[in-house]
Structure formats: C-alpha cells, structure tokens
Amino acid sequence: MDIRNIAIIAHVDHGKTTLVDKILHSTNIFRENQESGELIMDSNDLERERGITIFSKNISVNYKGVKINVIDTPGHSDFGGEVERVLKMADGVLLLVDAFEGPMPQTRFVLQKALQLGLRPIVVINKVDKPNCRPDEVHDAVFELFFNLDATEEQLDFSTIYGSSKQGWMNTSLTPTDNIFPLLDTILEKVPPPSAEEGTLQMQITSLDYSSFLGRIAVGKVARGVIKENQPLSLMKLDGTAQKSRVKELYVFEGLGKKKVSEVKAGDICAVVGIEGFNIGETLADFENPEALPLINVDEPTMNMQFSINNSPFYGRDGKFVTSRHLKDRLEKELEKNLALRVSETGSADSFMVYGRGILHLSILVETMRREGYELTVGQPQVITKEIDGQKCEPYENLVVDVPTEHSGRVIDLVTQRKGEMLIMENKGEMQHLEFEIPSRGLIGLRSNMLTNTAGEAVMAHRFLEYKPWKGYIPGRSNGVLISKNQEKTTGYSIDKLQDRGRFFVDPGEEVYVGQIIAEHIKPGDLVVNATEPKKLTNHRASGADDASRIAPKTLMTLEECMEYIQQDECIEVTPKFIRMRKVILNEDERKKTQKMQQVEA
C-alpha cells in the first residue's frame, strides 16, 4: 500500500486544525450518524479553551488507496521544540498561509526547519473568502520567503492551492469548489513516498504517547528495515550505549485512533509498546548490529523561571501535591516529552530553575500542573544571558505588529521605549504593518500594554532571532502595588475607601494574607494597606450612607498576565483554585531590611 507522510505547518490561527477537520470529514473517517464536532485534533482542555494547538498529533486517512499520515503541529514559536522533532517523520510539508496576513514570523521559523530537512512543500493559501484578502500578493511574499531561506530549486517550484478550510473547499485556482479533493490529489502527486534504504532496522523515537493500560509508547517513522511484534531489538541511548529490549505490541495510526498490526515496513509511522526507559531522539535498531540515527537538534531555551513549593500562609488548602518531591518528580516527567524544556537544581532543595522558549511555553506547563492538583510558587521570568567573545549578550526577537493606522504612533512609542528598533513600516489596506527588532526582555509585559493603548486592535507576533550585545536598562512596570497588612477577609467598606488609591485584584469577602498583592497602586512605589477593616456599628442611623458605596469589580488576570506583571521581588502563588500575586518576603520589616542591604551592596 502506498504511503505519504505530511506535516501541516502554519502561523497561529491560520487554520491548520480546521483543515485537518475537513480532511477527516472528506475521507469518510466518521460514520454517517456520528457526531464529530469541530477542532477534532485539539483534544486537550487547554487547547480547546485557548483555540491553539500545543501538542503535535498524528492521524491517518485513506484516499484513492493511498494512506496519508497527517501530522498537525503547533503554530506558536514557544512550542517550536514540538515541531522540530515531529518534522523528522514527514516527507512533505503543507504550508498554510492566511490570504490576508501573508507569511508571519512563526511561519518563517517553522518553514526554515522544514526546508533544512529537505521536505517538499505545498503552499495552501487559506481564507480566500475573507474580505480584502490578497492571494496574489501573498503568493509572491511566500516565494520571496522561500528564496530568503535558501530553498533548493526543487523546493522553489512549489504547488499552490487556494481555498477556505472553514467553507470546506480547495482548488488549484481561485474558483470555489464543493470539496477539498484537489488538495489531496496534489499531496499524492507532489509529496514523494517515503524512501527506504536497504539494511537492518532503524527507527528514531520522535514522539511519545502514554496509556494508563500499556504505559509509555514510543512513536516514530521506520526509516529502514521492518519492525515486527515480539522482535528483540537494541535501543540506542543518547549517551551512545545500547540497551537490549523487545517489542511487545505494534500499532499503526488509522483515522483518529490506532490499529494493532504484526509488522510495520519502512516508511510508515508506528507506535511501539514494551520498550523500557526510552527518551525522545533515541533509535530502535537491529539486535545484532545496531546503528543509531543522528540526534534531533532542538533550539536552546531563551527564558527561565524559578519554581518553588508554595510557602504562603494558605499552603496546602486546595492542592493535592504540595511537597518539593512532588514538584521534582513532575518536572522530571515533563522533561521526557517536552524537548525544549530544561530543569536545573538551585541551592535550595525547595526550588528549581526551569528554562523554556518563552512565557507561553512556561505558563502552559504551570497551568497544566495547576489543573493536575499541584500547588507551587513561580518567580518573575528572566531572559537567559550568554557571554560571547567576552561581551554580555541577550536574546533578541523579531516583533511584527499589525495595527489600525490611527494607533500606529502609540505602538512605535511603546516598542522604542523598550529598546526596540523599527525595521519595516508598510500599509496593508487600513492596517499598518510594523516590524521591529527588540530584546526578549522588552517583550515581557508588552502585550497587555499594547492592547490597552490600541483599544484591543493590535495583533502582535514574535520569534527568536539571535543573541546580541546587552541593551542596558529597560523600564518595567511604572506603578507600585497595594499590599495587604493583615490576614482576614476583605470588606466592602475598606475597599470602597481605598478605591481611589488603585485598581483591585480582589473582591469584598475574599480571604487575603500579609504580603499579598491586592491592587495596583496609581503611583510608583508600594503601599501597605488594611483592606479588612469592618464598618464600626453605632447607635446612630446613617441616612442612605450605606447605599452610596459603589465598588468596581476586581480586575481578573490570567496566569500569563500575572507572569508579565510581577517584578523581581514578587512571585505568583498558583493553586488548583487560585492564582495570587504576592511579595517574595511577606513581612514588611524584613522587606525593608533586605532593600537596605541591597542598596548598600549596590
């Protein structure tokens, strides 16, 4: 049976997962009466809530007697580690581009990886049903992008498909049809079947699956030879040693699930059960003459954050896993499948330094742990600096902002304050397209500021460029915070009196503790306040005074917003039910002593 292995790559929100839905529907994976819903591949709760793909997934469909293995990949560069490892399973790549926005920074990032691996691209210009879209200009921009990324002659001669995933049609021209078969025909025609060399078994583990019944499952493409059920083999470890093992069960992907088989030939993607202690990037090879495949290279992390146990006064109230041993085990488990993540121990047994690709990458890990019942404290995200040729260097990013013309001045002002340099400014209809080069530090806290200043209209995206010399001081948050003076429930009476001092993060009746951040101050500098004082009862009747208190609802902040908001002497307490910001040192006198000591040292 013929096989085609194809990965779908695109910038966030350009329609990858919707296209996969349409491929599943048009190849009759579902029974006539079966409810399937939308965004079938985004099975994780976090993915559905945020509308983004976080983990890459495999499915397979049959079309005209050919098996097409489809790999859906994340669009965010924070999850680039996921993309880099799964591209090894593909022989061709479907590059999806929005017909209005054109190629975006993350499109470039993932495409570069695919071209370096020598994959054959097919370009899909999606969303041509949108008003003021510009498919021809986008086609030229994509060609230019390929050229800039040093694509080969063969790769530059890519096929282009136009269509709308949402409306369920694709065509080689701009004429709408009623199906997506022209796309599937192009895949069969242009994507080469997997090339299989002669020789003994070689299969690189590029992904892992977990089943509570079967344990850890190794997923990868058989590069050479045949893998059979019950076959003895060697697992080539990352350190060069060989570990003898045996295959218990073999599965291939069929539709949305897996099908048990007795053998898998070279070129197909399969899942192997029964291999103990494997890691991503290791090779399953012949028992007698094992040969390892080259390791997967994943870009280095650019940001780090301290994860510690929760040591607030409300410790252990609503989490199941609260000790440092729980935290360590969970982070080690995450390292097995999250290739772009690194964890190192600190001087304290209660805290660990976690390194990742960006704030979104780290916040998804924290959010996942929170939902699993963990309690922890996370510190302010910091960029990772390096010393290159005796000079202190920091990561820089390429920032792209699309914003209505009337707000472009505010955006340029905000980015230049944070040491960004403008490279490109051009008009796209009523929108202004701006490109900057900015230190990664400057991006922390920029998104919320920019949305506030552009009435929520700005669309920003960024990707890692390279390490360059340190840019000096970048201003952070301009306002201080209001800190709780005592541990009790807040009262409407106190909050009403303090409302003109700041914007509150708590509602009346919420329990707070000493050192917890309860509001943003309207001025620079922190202020310790009492928000728990009840109204004193007297014998006098107050005519209508109680009705006059009008308390604004609290400002709700997501985990990422909190991570971008806090300063170096602050941290976030994360529990399954609450996200609270607090000072690292809760006691006010202790804080002042530490500040004085730091000033003396400075």
mmCIF file of N, CA and C in Angstrom, residues 24-25 28-38 40 256-257:
data_model
loop_
_atom_site.group_PDB
_atom_site.id
_atom_site.type_symbol
_atom_site.label_atom_id
_atom_site.label_comp_id
_atom_site.label_asym_id
_atom_site.label_seq_id
_atom_site.Cartn_x
_atom_site.Cartn_y
_atom_site.Cartn_z
ATOM 1 N N LEU A 24 -10.452 14.963 7.526
ATOM 2 C CA LEU A 24 -11.079 13.811 8.193
ATOM 3 C C LEU A 24 -12.501 13.585 7.675
ATOM 4 N N HIS A 25 -13.250 14.694 7.525
ATOM 5 C CA HIS A 25 -14.645 14.565 7.073
ATOM 6 C C HIS A 25 -14.719 14.085 5.625
ATOM 7 N N ASN A 28 -14.275 10.358 4.842
ATOM 8 C CA ASN A 28 -15.257 9.463 5.472
ATOM 9 C C ASN A 28 -14.699 8.660 6.648
ATOM 10 N N ILE A 29 -13.996 9.368 7.526
ATOM 11 C CA ILE A 29 -13.488 8.704 8.743
ATOM 12 C C ILE A 29 -14.656 8.413 9.685
ATOM 13 N N PHE A 30 -15.665 9.288 9.649
ATOM 14 C CA PHE A 30 -16.779 9.146 10.595
ATOM 15 C C PHE A 30 -17.960 8.458 9.926
ATOM 16 N N ARG A 31 -18.735 7.727 10.742
ATOM 17 C CA ARG A 31 -19.986 7.150 10.235
ATOM 18 C C ARG A 31 -20.960 8.285 9.931
ATOM 19 N N GLU A 32 -21.962 7.980 9.123
ATOM 20 C CA GLU A 32 -22.946 9.000 8.719
ATOM 21 C C GLU A 32 -23.587 9.695 9.921
ATOM 22 N N ASN A 33 -23.924 8.880 10.949
ATOM 23 C CA ASN A 33 -24.692 9.428 12.078
ATOM 24 C C ASN A 33 -23.799 9.844 13.241
ATOM 25 N N GLN A 34 -22.473 9.873 13.019
ATOM 26 C CA GLN A 34 -21.557 10.106 14.157
ATOM 27 C C GLN A 34 -21.328 11.595 14.376
ATOM 28 N N GLU A 35 -21.473 12.009 15.622
ATOM 29 C CA GLU A 35 -21.188 13.405 15.994
ATOM 30 C C GLU A 35 -19.677 13.581 16.076
ATOM 31 N N SER A 36 -19.132 14.585 15.394
ATOM 32 C CA SER A 36 -17.676 14.731 15.459
ATOM 33 C C SER A 36 -17.255 16.091 16.003
ATOM 34 N N GLY A 37 -18.093 17.121 15.819
ATOM 35 C CA GLY A 37 -17.736 18.448 16.340
ATOM 36 C C GLY A 37 -16.645 19.102 15.518
ATOM 37 N N GLU A 38 -16.098 20.172 16.076
ATOM 38 C CA GLU A 38 -15.038 20.910 15.379
ATOM 39 C C GLU A 38 -13.733 20.801 16.157
ATOM 40 N N ILE A 40 -11.294 18.763 15.971
ATOM 41 C CA ILE A 40 -11.253 17.387 16.476
ATOM 42 C C ILE A 40 -9.881 17.074 17.070
ATOM 43 N N LEU A 256 -8.524 8.451 13.624
ATOM 44 C CA LEU A 256 -8.119 9.177 14.830
ATOM 45 C C LEU A 256 -7.490 8.250 15.861
ATOM 46 N N GLY A 257 -7.543 6.956 15.601
ATOM 47 C CA GLY A 257 -7.045 6.007 16.603
ATOM 48 C C GLY A 257 -5.863 5.219 16.086
#
